[in-house]
PDB file of C-alpha atoms in Angstrom:
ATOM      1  CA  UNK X   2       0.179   6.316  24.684  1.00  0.00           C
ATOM      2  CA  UNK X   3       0.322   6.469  21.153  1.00  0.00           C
ATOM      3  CA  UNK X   4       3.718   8.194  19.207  1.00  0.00           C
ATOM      4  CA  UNK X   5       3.437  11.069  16.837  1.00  0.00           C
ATOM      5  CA  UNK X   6       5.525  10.806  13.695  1.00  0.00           C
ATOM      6  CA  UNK X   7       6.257  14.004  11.670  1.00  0.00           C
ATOM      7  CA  UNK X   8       7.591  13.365   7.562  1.00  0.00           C
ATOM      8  CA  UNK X   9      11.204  14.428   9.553  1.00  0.00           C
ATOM      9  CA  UNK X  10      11.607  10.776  11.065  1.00  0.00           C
ATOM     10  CA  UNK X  11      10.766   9.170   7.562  1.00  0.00           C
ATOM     11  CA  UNK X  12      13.899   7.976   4.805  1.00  0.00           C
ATOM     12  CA  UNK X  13      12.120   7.817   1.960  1.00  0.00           C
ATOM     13  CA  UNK X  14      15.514   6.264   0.376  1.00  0.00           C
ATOM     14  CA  UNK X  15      14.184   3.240   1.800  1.00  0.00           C
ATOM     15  CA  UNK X  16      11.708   2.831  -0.942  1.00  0.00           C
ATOM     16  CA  UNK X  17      14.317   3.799  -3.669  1.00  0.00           C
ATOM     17  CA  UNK X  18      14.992   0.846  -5.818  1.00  0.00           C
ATOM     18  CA  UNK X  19      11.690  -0.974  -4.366  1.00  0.00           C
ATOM     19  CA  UNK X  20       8.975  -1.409  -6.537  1.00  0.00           C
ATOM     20  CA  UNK X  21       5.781  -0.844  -5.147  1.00  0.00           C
ATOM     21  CA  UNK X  22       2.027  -2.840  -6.451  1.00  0.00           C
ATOM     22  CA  UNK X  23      -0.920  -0.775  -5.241  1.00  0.00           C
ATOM     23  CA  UNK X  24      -3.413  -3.296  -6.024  1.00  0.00           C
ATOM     24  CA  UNK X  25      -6.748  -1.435  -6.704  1.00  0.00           C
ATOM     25  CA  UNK X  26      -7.413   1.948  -8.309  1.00  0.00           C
ATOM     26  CA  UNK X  27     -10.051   3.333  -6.404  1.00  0.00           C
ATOM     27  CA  UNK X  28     -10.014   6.566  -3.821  1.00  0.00           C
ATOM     28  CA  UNK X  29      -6.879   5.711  -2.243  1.00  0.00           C
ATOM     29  CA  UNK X  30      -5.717   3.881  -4.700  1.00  0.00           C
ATOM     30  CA  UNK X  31      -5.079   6.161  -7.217  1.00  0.00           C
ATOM     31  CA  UNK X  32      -4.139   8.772  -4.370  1.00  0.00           C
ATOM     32  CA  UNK X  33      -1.435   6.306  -2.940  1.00  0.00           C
ATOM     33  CA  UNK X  34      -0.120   5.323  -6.711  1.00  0.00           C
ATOM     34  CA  UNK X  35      -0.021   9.382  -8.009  1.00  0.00           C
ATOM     35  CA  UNK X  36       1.525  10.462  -4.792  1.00  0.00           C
ATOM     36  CA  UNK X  37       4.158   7.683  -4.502  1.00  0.00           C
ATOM     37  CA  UNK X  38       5.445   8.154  -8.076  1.00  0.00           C
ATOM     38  CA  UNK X  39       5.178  12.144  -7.637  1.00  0.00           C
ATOM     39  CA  UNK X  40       7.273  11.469  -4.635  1.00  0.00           C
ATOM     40  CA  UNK X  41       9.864   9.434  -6.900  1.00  0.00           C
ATOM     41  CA  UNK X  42       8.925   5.804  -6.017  1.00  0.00           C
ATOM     42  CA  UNK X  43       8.187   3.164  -8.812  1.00  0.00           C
ATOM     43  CA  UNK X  44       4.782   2.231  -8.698  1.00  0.00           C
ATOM     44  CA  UNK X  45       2.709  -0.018 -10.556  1.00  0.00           C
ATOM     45  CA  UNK X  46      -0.705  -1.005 -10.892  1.00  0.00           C
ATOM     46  CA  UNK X  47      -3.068  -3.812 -10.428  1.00  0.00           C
ATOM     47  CA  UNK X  48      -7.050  -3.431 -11.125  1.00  0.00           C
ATOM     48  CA  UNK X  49      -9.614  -5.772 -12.460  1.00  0.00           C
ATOM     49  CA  UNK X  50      -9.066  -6.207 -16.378  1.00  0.00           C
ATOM     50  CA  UNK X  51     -10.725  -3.767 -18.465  1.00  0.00           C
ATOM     51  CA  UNK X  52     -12.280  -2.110 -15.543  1.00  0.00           C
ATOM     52  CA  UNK X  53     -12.680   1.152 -15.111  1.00  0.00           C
ATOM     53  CA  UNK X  54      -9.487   1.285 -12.435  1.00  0.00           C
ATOM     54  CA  UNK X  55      -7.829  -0.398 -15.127  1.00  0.00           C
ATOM     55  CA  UNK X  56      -8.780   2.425 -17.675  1.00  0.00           C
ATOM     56  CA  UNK X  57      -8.257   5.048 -14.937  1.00  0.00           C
ATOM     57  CA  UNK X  58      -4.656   3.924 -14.378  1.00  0.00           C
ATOM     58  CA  UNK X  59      -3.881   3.675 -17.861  1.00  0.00           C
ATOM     59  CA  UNK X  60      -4.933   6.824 -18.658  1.00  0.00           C
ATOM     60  CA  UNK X  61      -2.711   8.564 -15.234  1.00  0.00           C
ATOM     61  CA  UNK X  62       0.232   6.845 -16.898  1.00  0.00           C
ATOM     62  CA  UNK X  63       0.774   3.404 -14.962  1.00  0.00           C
ATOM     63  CA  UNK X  64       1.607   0.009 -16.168  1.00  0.00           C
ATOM     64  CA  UNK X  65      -1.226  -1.919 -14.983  1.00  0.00           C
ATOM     65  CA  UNK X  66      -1.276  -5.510 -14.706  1.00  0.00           C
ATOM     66  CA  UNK X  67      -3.243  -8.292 -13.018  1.00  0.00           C
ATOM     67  CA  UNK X  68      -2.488  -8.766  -9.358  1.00  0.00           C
ATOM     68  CA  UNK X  69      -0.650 -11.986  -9.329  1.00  0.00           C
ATOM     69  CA  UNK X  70       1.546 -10.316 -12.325  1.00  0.00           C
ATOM     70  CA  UNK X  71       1.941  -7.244  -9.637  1.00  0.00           C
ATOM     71  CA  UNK X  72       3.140  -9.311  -6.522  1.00  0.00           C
ATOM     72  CA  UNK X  73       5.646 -11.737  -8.091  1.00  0.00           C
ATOM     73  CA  UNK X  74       7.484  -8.667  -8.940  1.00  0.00           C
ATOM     74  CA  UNK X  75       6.920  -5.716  -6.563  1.00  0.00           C
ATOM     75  CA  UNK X  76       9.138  -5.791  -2.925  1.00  0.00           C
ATOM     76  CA  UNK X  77       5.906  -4.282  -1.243  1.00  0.00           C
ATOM     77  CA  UNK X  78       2.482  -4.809  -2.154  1.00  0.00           C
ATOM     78  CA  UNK X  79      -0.486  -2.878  -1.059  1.00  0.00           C
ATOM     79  CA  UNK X  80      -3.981  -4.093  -1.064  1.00  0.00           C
ATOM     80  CA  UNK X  81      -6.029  -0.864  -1.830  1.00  0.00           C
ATOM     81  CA  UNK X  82      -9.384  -2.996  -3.332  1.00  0.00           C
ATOM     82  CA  UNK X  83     -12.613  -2.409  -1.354  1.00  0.00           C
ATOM     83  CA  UNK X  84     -12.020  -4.158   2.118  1.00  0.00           C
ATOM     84  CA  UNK X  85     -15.064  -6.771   1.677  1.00  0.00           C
ATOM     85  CA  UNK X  86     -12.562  -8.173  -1.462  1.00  0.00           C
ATOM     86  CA  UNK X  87      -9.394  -8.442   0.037  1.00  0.00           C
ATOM     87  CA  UNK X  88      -9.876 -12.339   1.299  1.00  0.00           C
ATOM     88  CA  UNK X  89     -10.535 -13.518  -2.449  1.00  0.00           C
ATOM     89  CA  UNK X  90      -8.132 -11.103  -3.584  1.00  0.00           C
ATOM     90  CA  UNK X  91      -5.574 -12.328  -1.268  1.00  0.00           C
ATOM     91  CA  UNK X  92      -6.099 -15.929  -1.132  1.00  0.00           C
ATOM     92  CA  UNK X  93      -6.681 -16.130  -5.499  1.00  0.00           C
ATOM     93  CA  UNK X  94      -3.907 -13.787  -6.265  1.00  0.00           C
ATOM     94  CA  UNK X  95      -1.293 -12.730  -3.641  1.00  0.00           C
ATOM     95  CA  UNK X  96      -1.137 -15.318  -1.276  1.00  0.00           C
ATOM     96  CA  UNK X  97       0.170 -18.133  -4.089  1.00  0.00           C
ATOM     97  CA  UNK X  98       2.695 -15.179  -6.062  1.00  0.00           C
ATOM     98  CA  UNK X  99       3.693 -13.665  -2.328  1.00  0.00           C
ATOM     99  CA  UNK X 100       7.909 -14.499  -1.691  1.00  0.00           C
ATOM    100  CA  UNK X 101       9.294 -14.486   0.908  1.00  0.00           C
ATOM    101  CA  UNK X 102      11.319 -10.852   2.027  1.00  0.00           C
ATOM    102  CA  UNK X 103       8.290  -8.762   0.871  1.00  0.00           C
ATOM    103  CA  UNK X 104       6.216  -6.382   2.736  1.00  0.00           C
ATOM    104  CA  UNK X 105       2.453  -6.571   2.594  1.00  0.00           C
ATOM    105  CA  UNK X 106       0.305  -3.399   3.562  1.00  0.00           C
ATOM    106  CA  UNK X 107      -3.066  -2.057   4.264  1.00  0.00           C
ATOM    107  CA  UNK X 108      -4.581   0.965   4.365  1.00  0.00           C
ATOM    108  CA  UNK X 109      -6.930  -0.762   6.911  1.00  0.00           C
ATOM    109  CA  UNK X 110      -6.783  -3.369  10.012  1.00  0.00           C
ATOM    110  CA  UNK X 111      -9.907  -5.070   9.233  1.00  0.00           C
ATOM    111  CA  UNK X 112      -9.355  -8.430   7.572  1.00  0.00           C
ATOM    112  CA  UNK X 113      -5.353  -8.868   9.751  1.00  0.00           C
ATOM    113  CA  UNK X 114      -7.397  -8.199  12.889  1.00  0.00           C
ATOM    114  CA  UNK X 115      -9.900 -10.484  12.643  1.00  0.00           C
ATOM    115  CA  UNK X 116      -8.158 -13.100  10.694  1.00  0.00           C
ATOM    116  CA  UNK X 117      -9.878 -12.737   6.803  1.00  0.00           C
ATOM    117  CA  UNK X 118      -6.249 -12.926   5.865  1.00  0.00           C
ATOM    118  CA  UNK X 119      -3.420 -14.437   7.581  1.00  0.00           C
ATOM    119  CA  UNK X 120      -0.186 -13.886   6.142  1.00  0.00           C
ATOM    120  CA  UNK X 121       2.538 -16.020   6.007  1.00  0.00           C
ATOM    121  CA  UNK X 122       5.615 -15.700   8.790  1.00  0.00           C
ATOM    122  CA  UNK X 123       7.941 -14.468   6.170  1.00  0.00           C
ATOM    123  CA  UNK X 124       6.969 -11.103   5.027  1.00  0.00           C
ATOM    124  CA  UNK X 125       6.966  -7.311   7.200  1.00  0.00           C
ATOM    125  CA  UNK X 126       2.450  -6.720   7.461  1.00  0.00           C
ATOM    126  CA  UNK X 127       2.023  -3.310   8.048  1.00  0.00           C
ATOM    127  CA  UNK X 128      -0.300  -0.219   7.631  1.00  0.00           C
ATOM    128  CA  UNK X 129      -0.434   3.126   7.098  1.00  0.00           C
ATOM    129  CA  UNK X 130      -4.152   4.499   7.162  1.00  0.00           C
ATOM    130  CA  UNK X 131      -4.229   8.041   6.121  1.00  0.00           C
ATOM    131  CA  UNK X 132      -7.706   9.518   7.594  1.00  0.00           C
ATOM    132  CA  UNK X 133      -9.299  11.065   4.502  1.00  0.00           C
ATOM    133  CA  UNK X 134     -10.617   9.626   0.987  1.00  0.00           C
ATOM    134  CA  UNK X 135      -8.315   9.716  -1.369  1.00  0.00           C
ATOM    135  CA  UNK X 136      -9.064  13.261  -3.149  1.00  0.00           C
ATOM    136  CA  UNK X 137      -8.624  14.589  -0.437  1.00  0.00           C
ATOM    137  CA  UNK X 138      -5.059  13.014  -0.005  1.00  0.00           C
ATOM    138  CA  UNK X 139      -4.443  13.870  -3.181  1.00  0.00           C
ATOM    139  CA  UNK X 140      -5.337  17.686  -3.274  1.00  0.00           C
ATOM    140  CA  UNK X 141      -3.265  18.147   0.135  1.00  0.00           C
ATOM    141  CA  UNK X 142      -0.360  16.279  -1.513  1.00  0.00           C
ATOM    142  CA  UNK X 143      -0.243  18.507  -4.589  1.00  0.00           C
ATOM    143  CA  UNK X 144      -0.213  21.559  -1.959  1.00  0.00           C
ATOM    144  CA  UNK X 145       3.241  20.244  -0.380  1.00  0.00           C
ATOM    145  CA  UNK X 146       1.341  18.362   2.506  1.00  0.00           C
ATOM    146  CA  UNK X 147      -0.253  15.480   4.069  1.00  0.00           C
ATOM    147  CA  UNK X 148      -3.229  13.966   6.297  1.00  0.00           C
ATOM    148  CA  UNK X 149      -2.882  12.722   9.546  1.00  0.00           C
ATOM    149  CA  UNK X 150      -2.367   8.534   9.172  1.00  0.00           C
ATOM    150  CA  UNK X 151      -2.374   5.824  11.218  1.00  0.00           C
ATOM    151  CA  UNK X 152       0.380   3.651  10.981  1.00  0.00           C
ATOM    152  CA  UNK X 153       0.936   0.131  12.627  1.00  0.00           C
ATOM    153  CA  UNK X 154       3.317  -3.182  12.076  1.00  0.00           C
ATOM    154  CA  UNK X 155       1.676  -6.467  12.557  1.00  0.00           C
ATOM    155  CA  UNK X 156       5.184  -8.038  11.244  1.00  0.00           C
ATOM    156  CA  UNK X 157       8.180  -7.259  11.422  1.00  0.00           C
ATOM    157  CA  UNK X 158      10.801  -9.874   9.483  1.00  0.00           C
ATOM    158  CA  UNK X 159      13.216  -7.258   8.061  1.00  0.00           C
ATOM    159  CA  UNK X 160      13.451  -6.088  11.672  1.00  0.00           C
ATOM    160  CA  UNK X 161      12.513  -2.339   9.710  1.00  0.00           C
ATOM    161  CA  UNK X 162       8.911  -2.673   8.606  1.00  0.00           C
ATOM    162  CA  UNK X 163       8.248   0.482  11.059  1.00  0.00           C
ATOM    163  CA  UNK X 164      10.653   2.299   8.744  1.00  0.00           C
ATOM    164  CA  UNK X 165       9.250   1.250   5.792  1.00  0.00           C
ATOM    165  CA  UNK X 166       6.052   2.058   6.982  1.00  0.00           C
ATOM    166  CA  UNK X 167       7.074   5.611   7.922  1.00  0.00           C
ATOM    167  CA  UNK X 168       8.629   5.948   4.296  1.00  0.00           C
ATOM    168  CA  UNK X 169       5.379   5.136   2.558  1.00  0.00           C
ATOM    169  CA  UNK X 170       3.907   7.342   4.432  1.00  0.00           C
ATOM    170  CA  UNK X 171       5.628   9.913   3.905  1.00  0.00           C
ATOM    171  CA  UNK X 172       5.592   9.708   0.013  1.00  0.00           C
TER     172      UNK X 172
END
């Protein structure tokens, strides 16, 4: 049976002082990135140069960057680019720049289920799936709220990736 988690059982100390890469600027993208730094987290940015996440991000006040810029220094990075890119994305830009200590997340199960990406032993994989497009997840935000999200661990090597996960979900 699956367990219900309300914002109450979420510390979302646990992201202060982390620096979080939400790699793509798209419908959640931008909603994870706006909400997270609302919420007091430091986020930054990573979108395809001179493309129009770029631009977007730019113009909502993040420092963007390229990806492998955004992994070698964020503590958890989140792969928000259209699922069908995340294998290139991955294995070209995260894979070589991802250390060891650092938490990788989805928004979706697709390429960890069925092996597009395989991470190394040495990072927390998790995901938190919130269960509307982004502006929706935005507009409920801004209204002191949130969706409904699916959250799971895949690995746990801080022995608290659940509670990370919880965290950014609740900012």
């Amino acid at each position: 049976m699956a367990k219900v988690y309300y914002d109450r059982d979420a510390d979302l100390s646990l992201l202060k002082g982390k620096l979080i890469a939400i790699i793509g600027y798209g419908s959640q993208g931008h909603a994870h990135a706006l909400n997270l730094r609302d919420s007091g987290c430091e986020v930054i940015v990573a979108s395809k140069p001179g493309g129009s996440g770029w631009k977007a991000a730019e113009a909502d006040g993040f420092k963007v960057t390229s990806v492998a810029d955004a992994t070698q220094k964020a503590d958890i990075v989140t792969l928000l680019a259209p699922d069908n890119q995340h294998a290139t994305i991955y294995s070209e830009s995260i894979e070589p720049n991802l250390s060891a200590g650092k938490t990788l997340m989805f928004a979706h199960g697709f390429n960890i289920h069925f092996f597009q990406i395989v991470p190394p032993t040495n990072v927390n994989v998790i995901m938190v799936a919130p269960k509307c497009p982004g502006h929706m997840m935005r507009a409920i935000y801004k209204e002191n709220a949130g969706p409904p999200a699916i959250m799971a661990v895949y690995q746990d090597v801080s022995g608290n990736a659940k509670d990370i996960a919880l965290a950014y979900a609740s900012g």
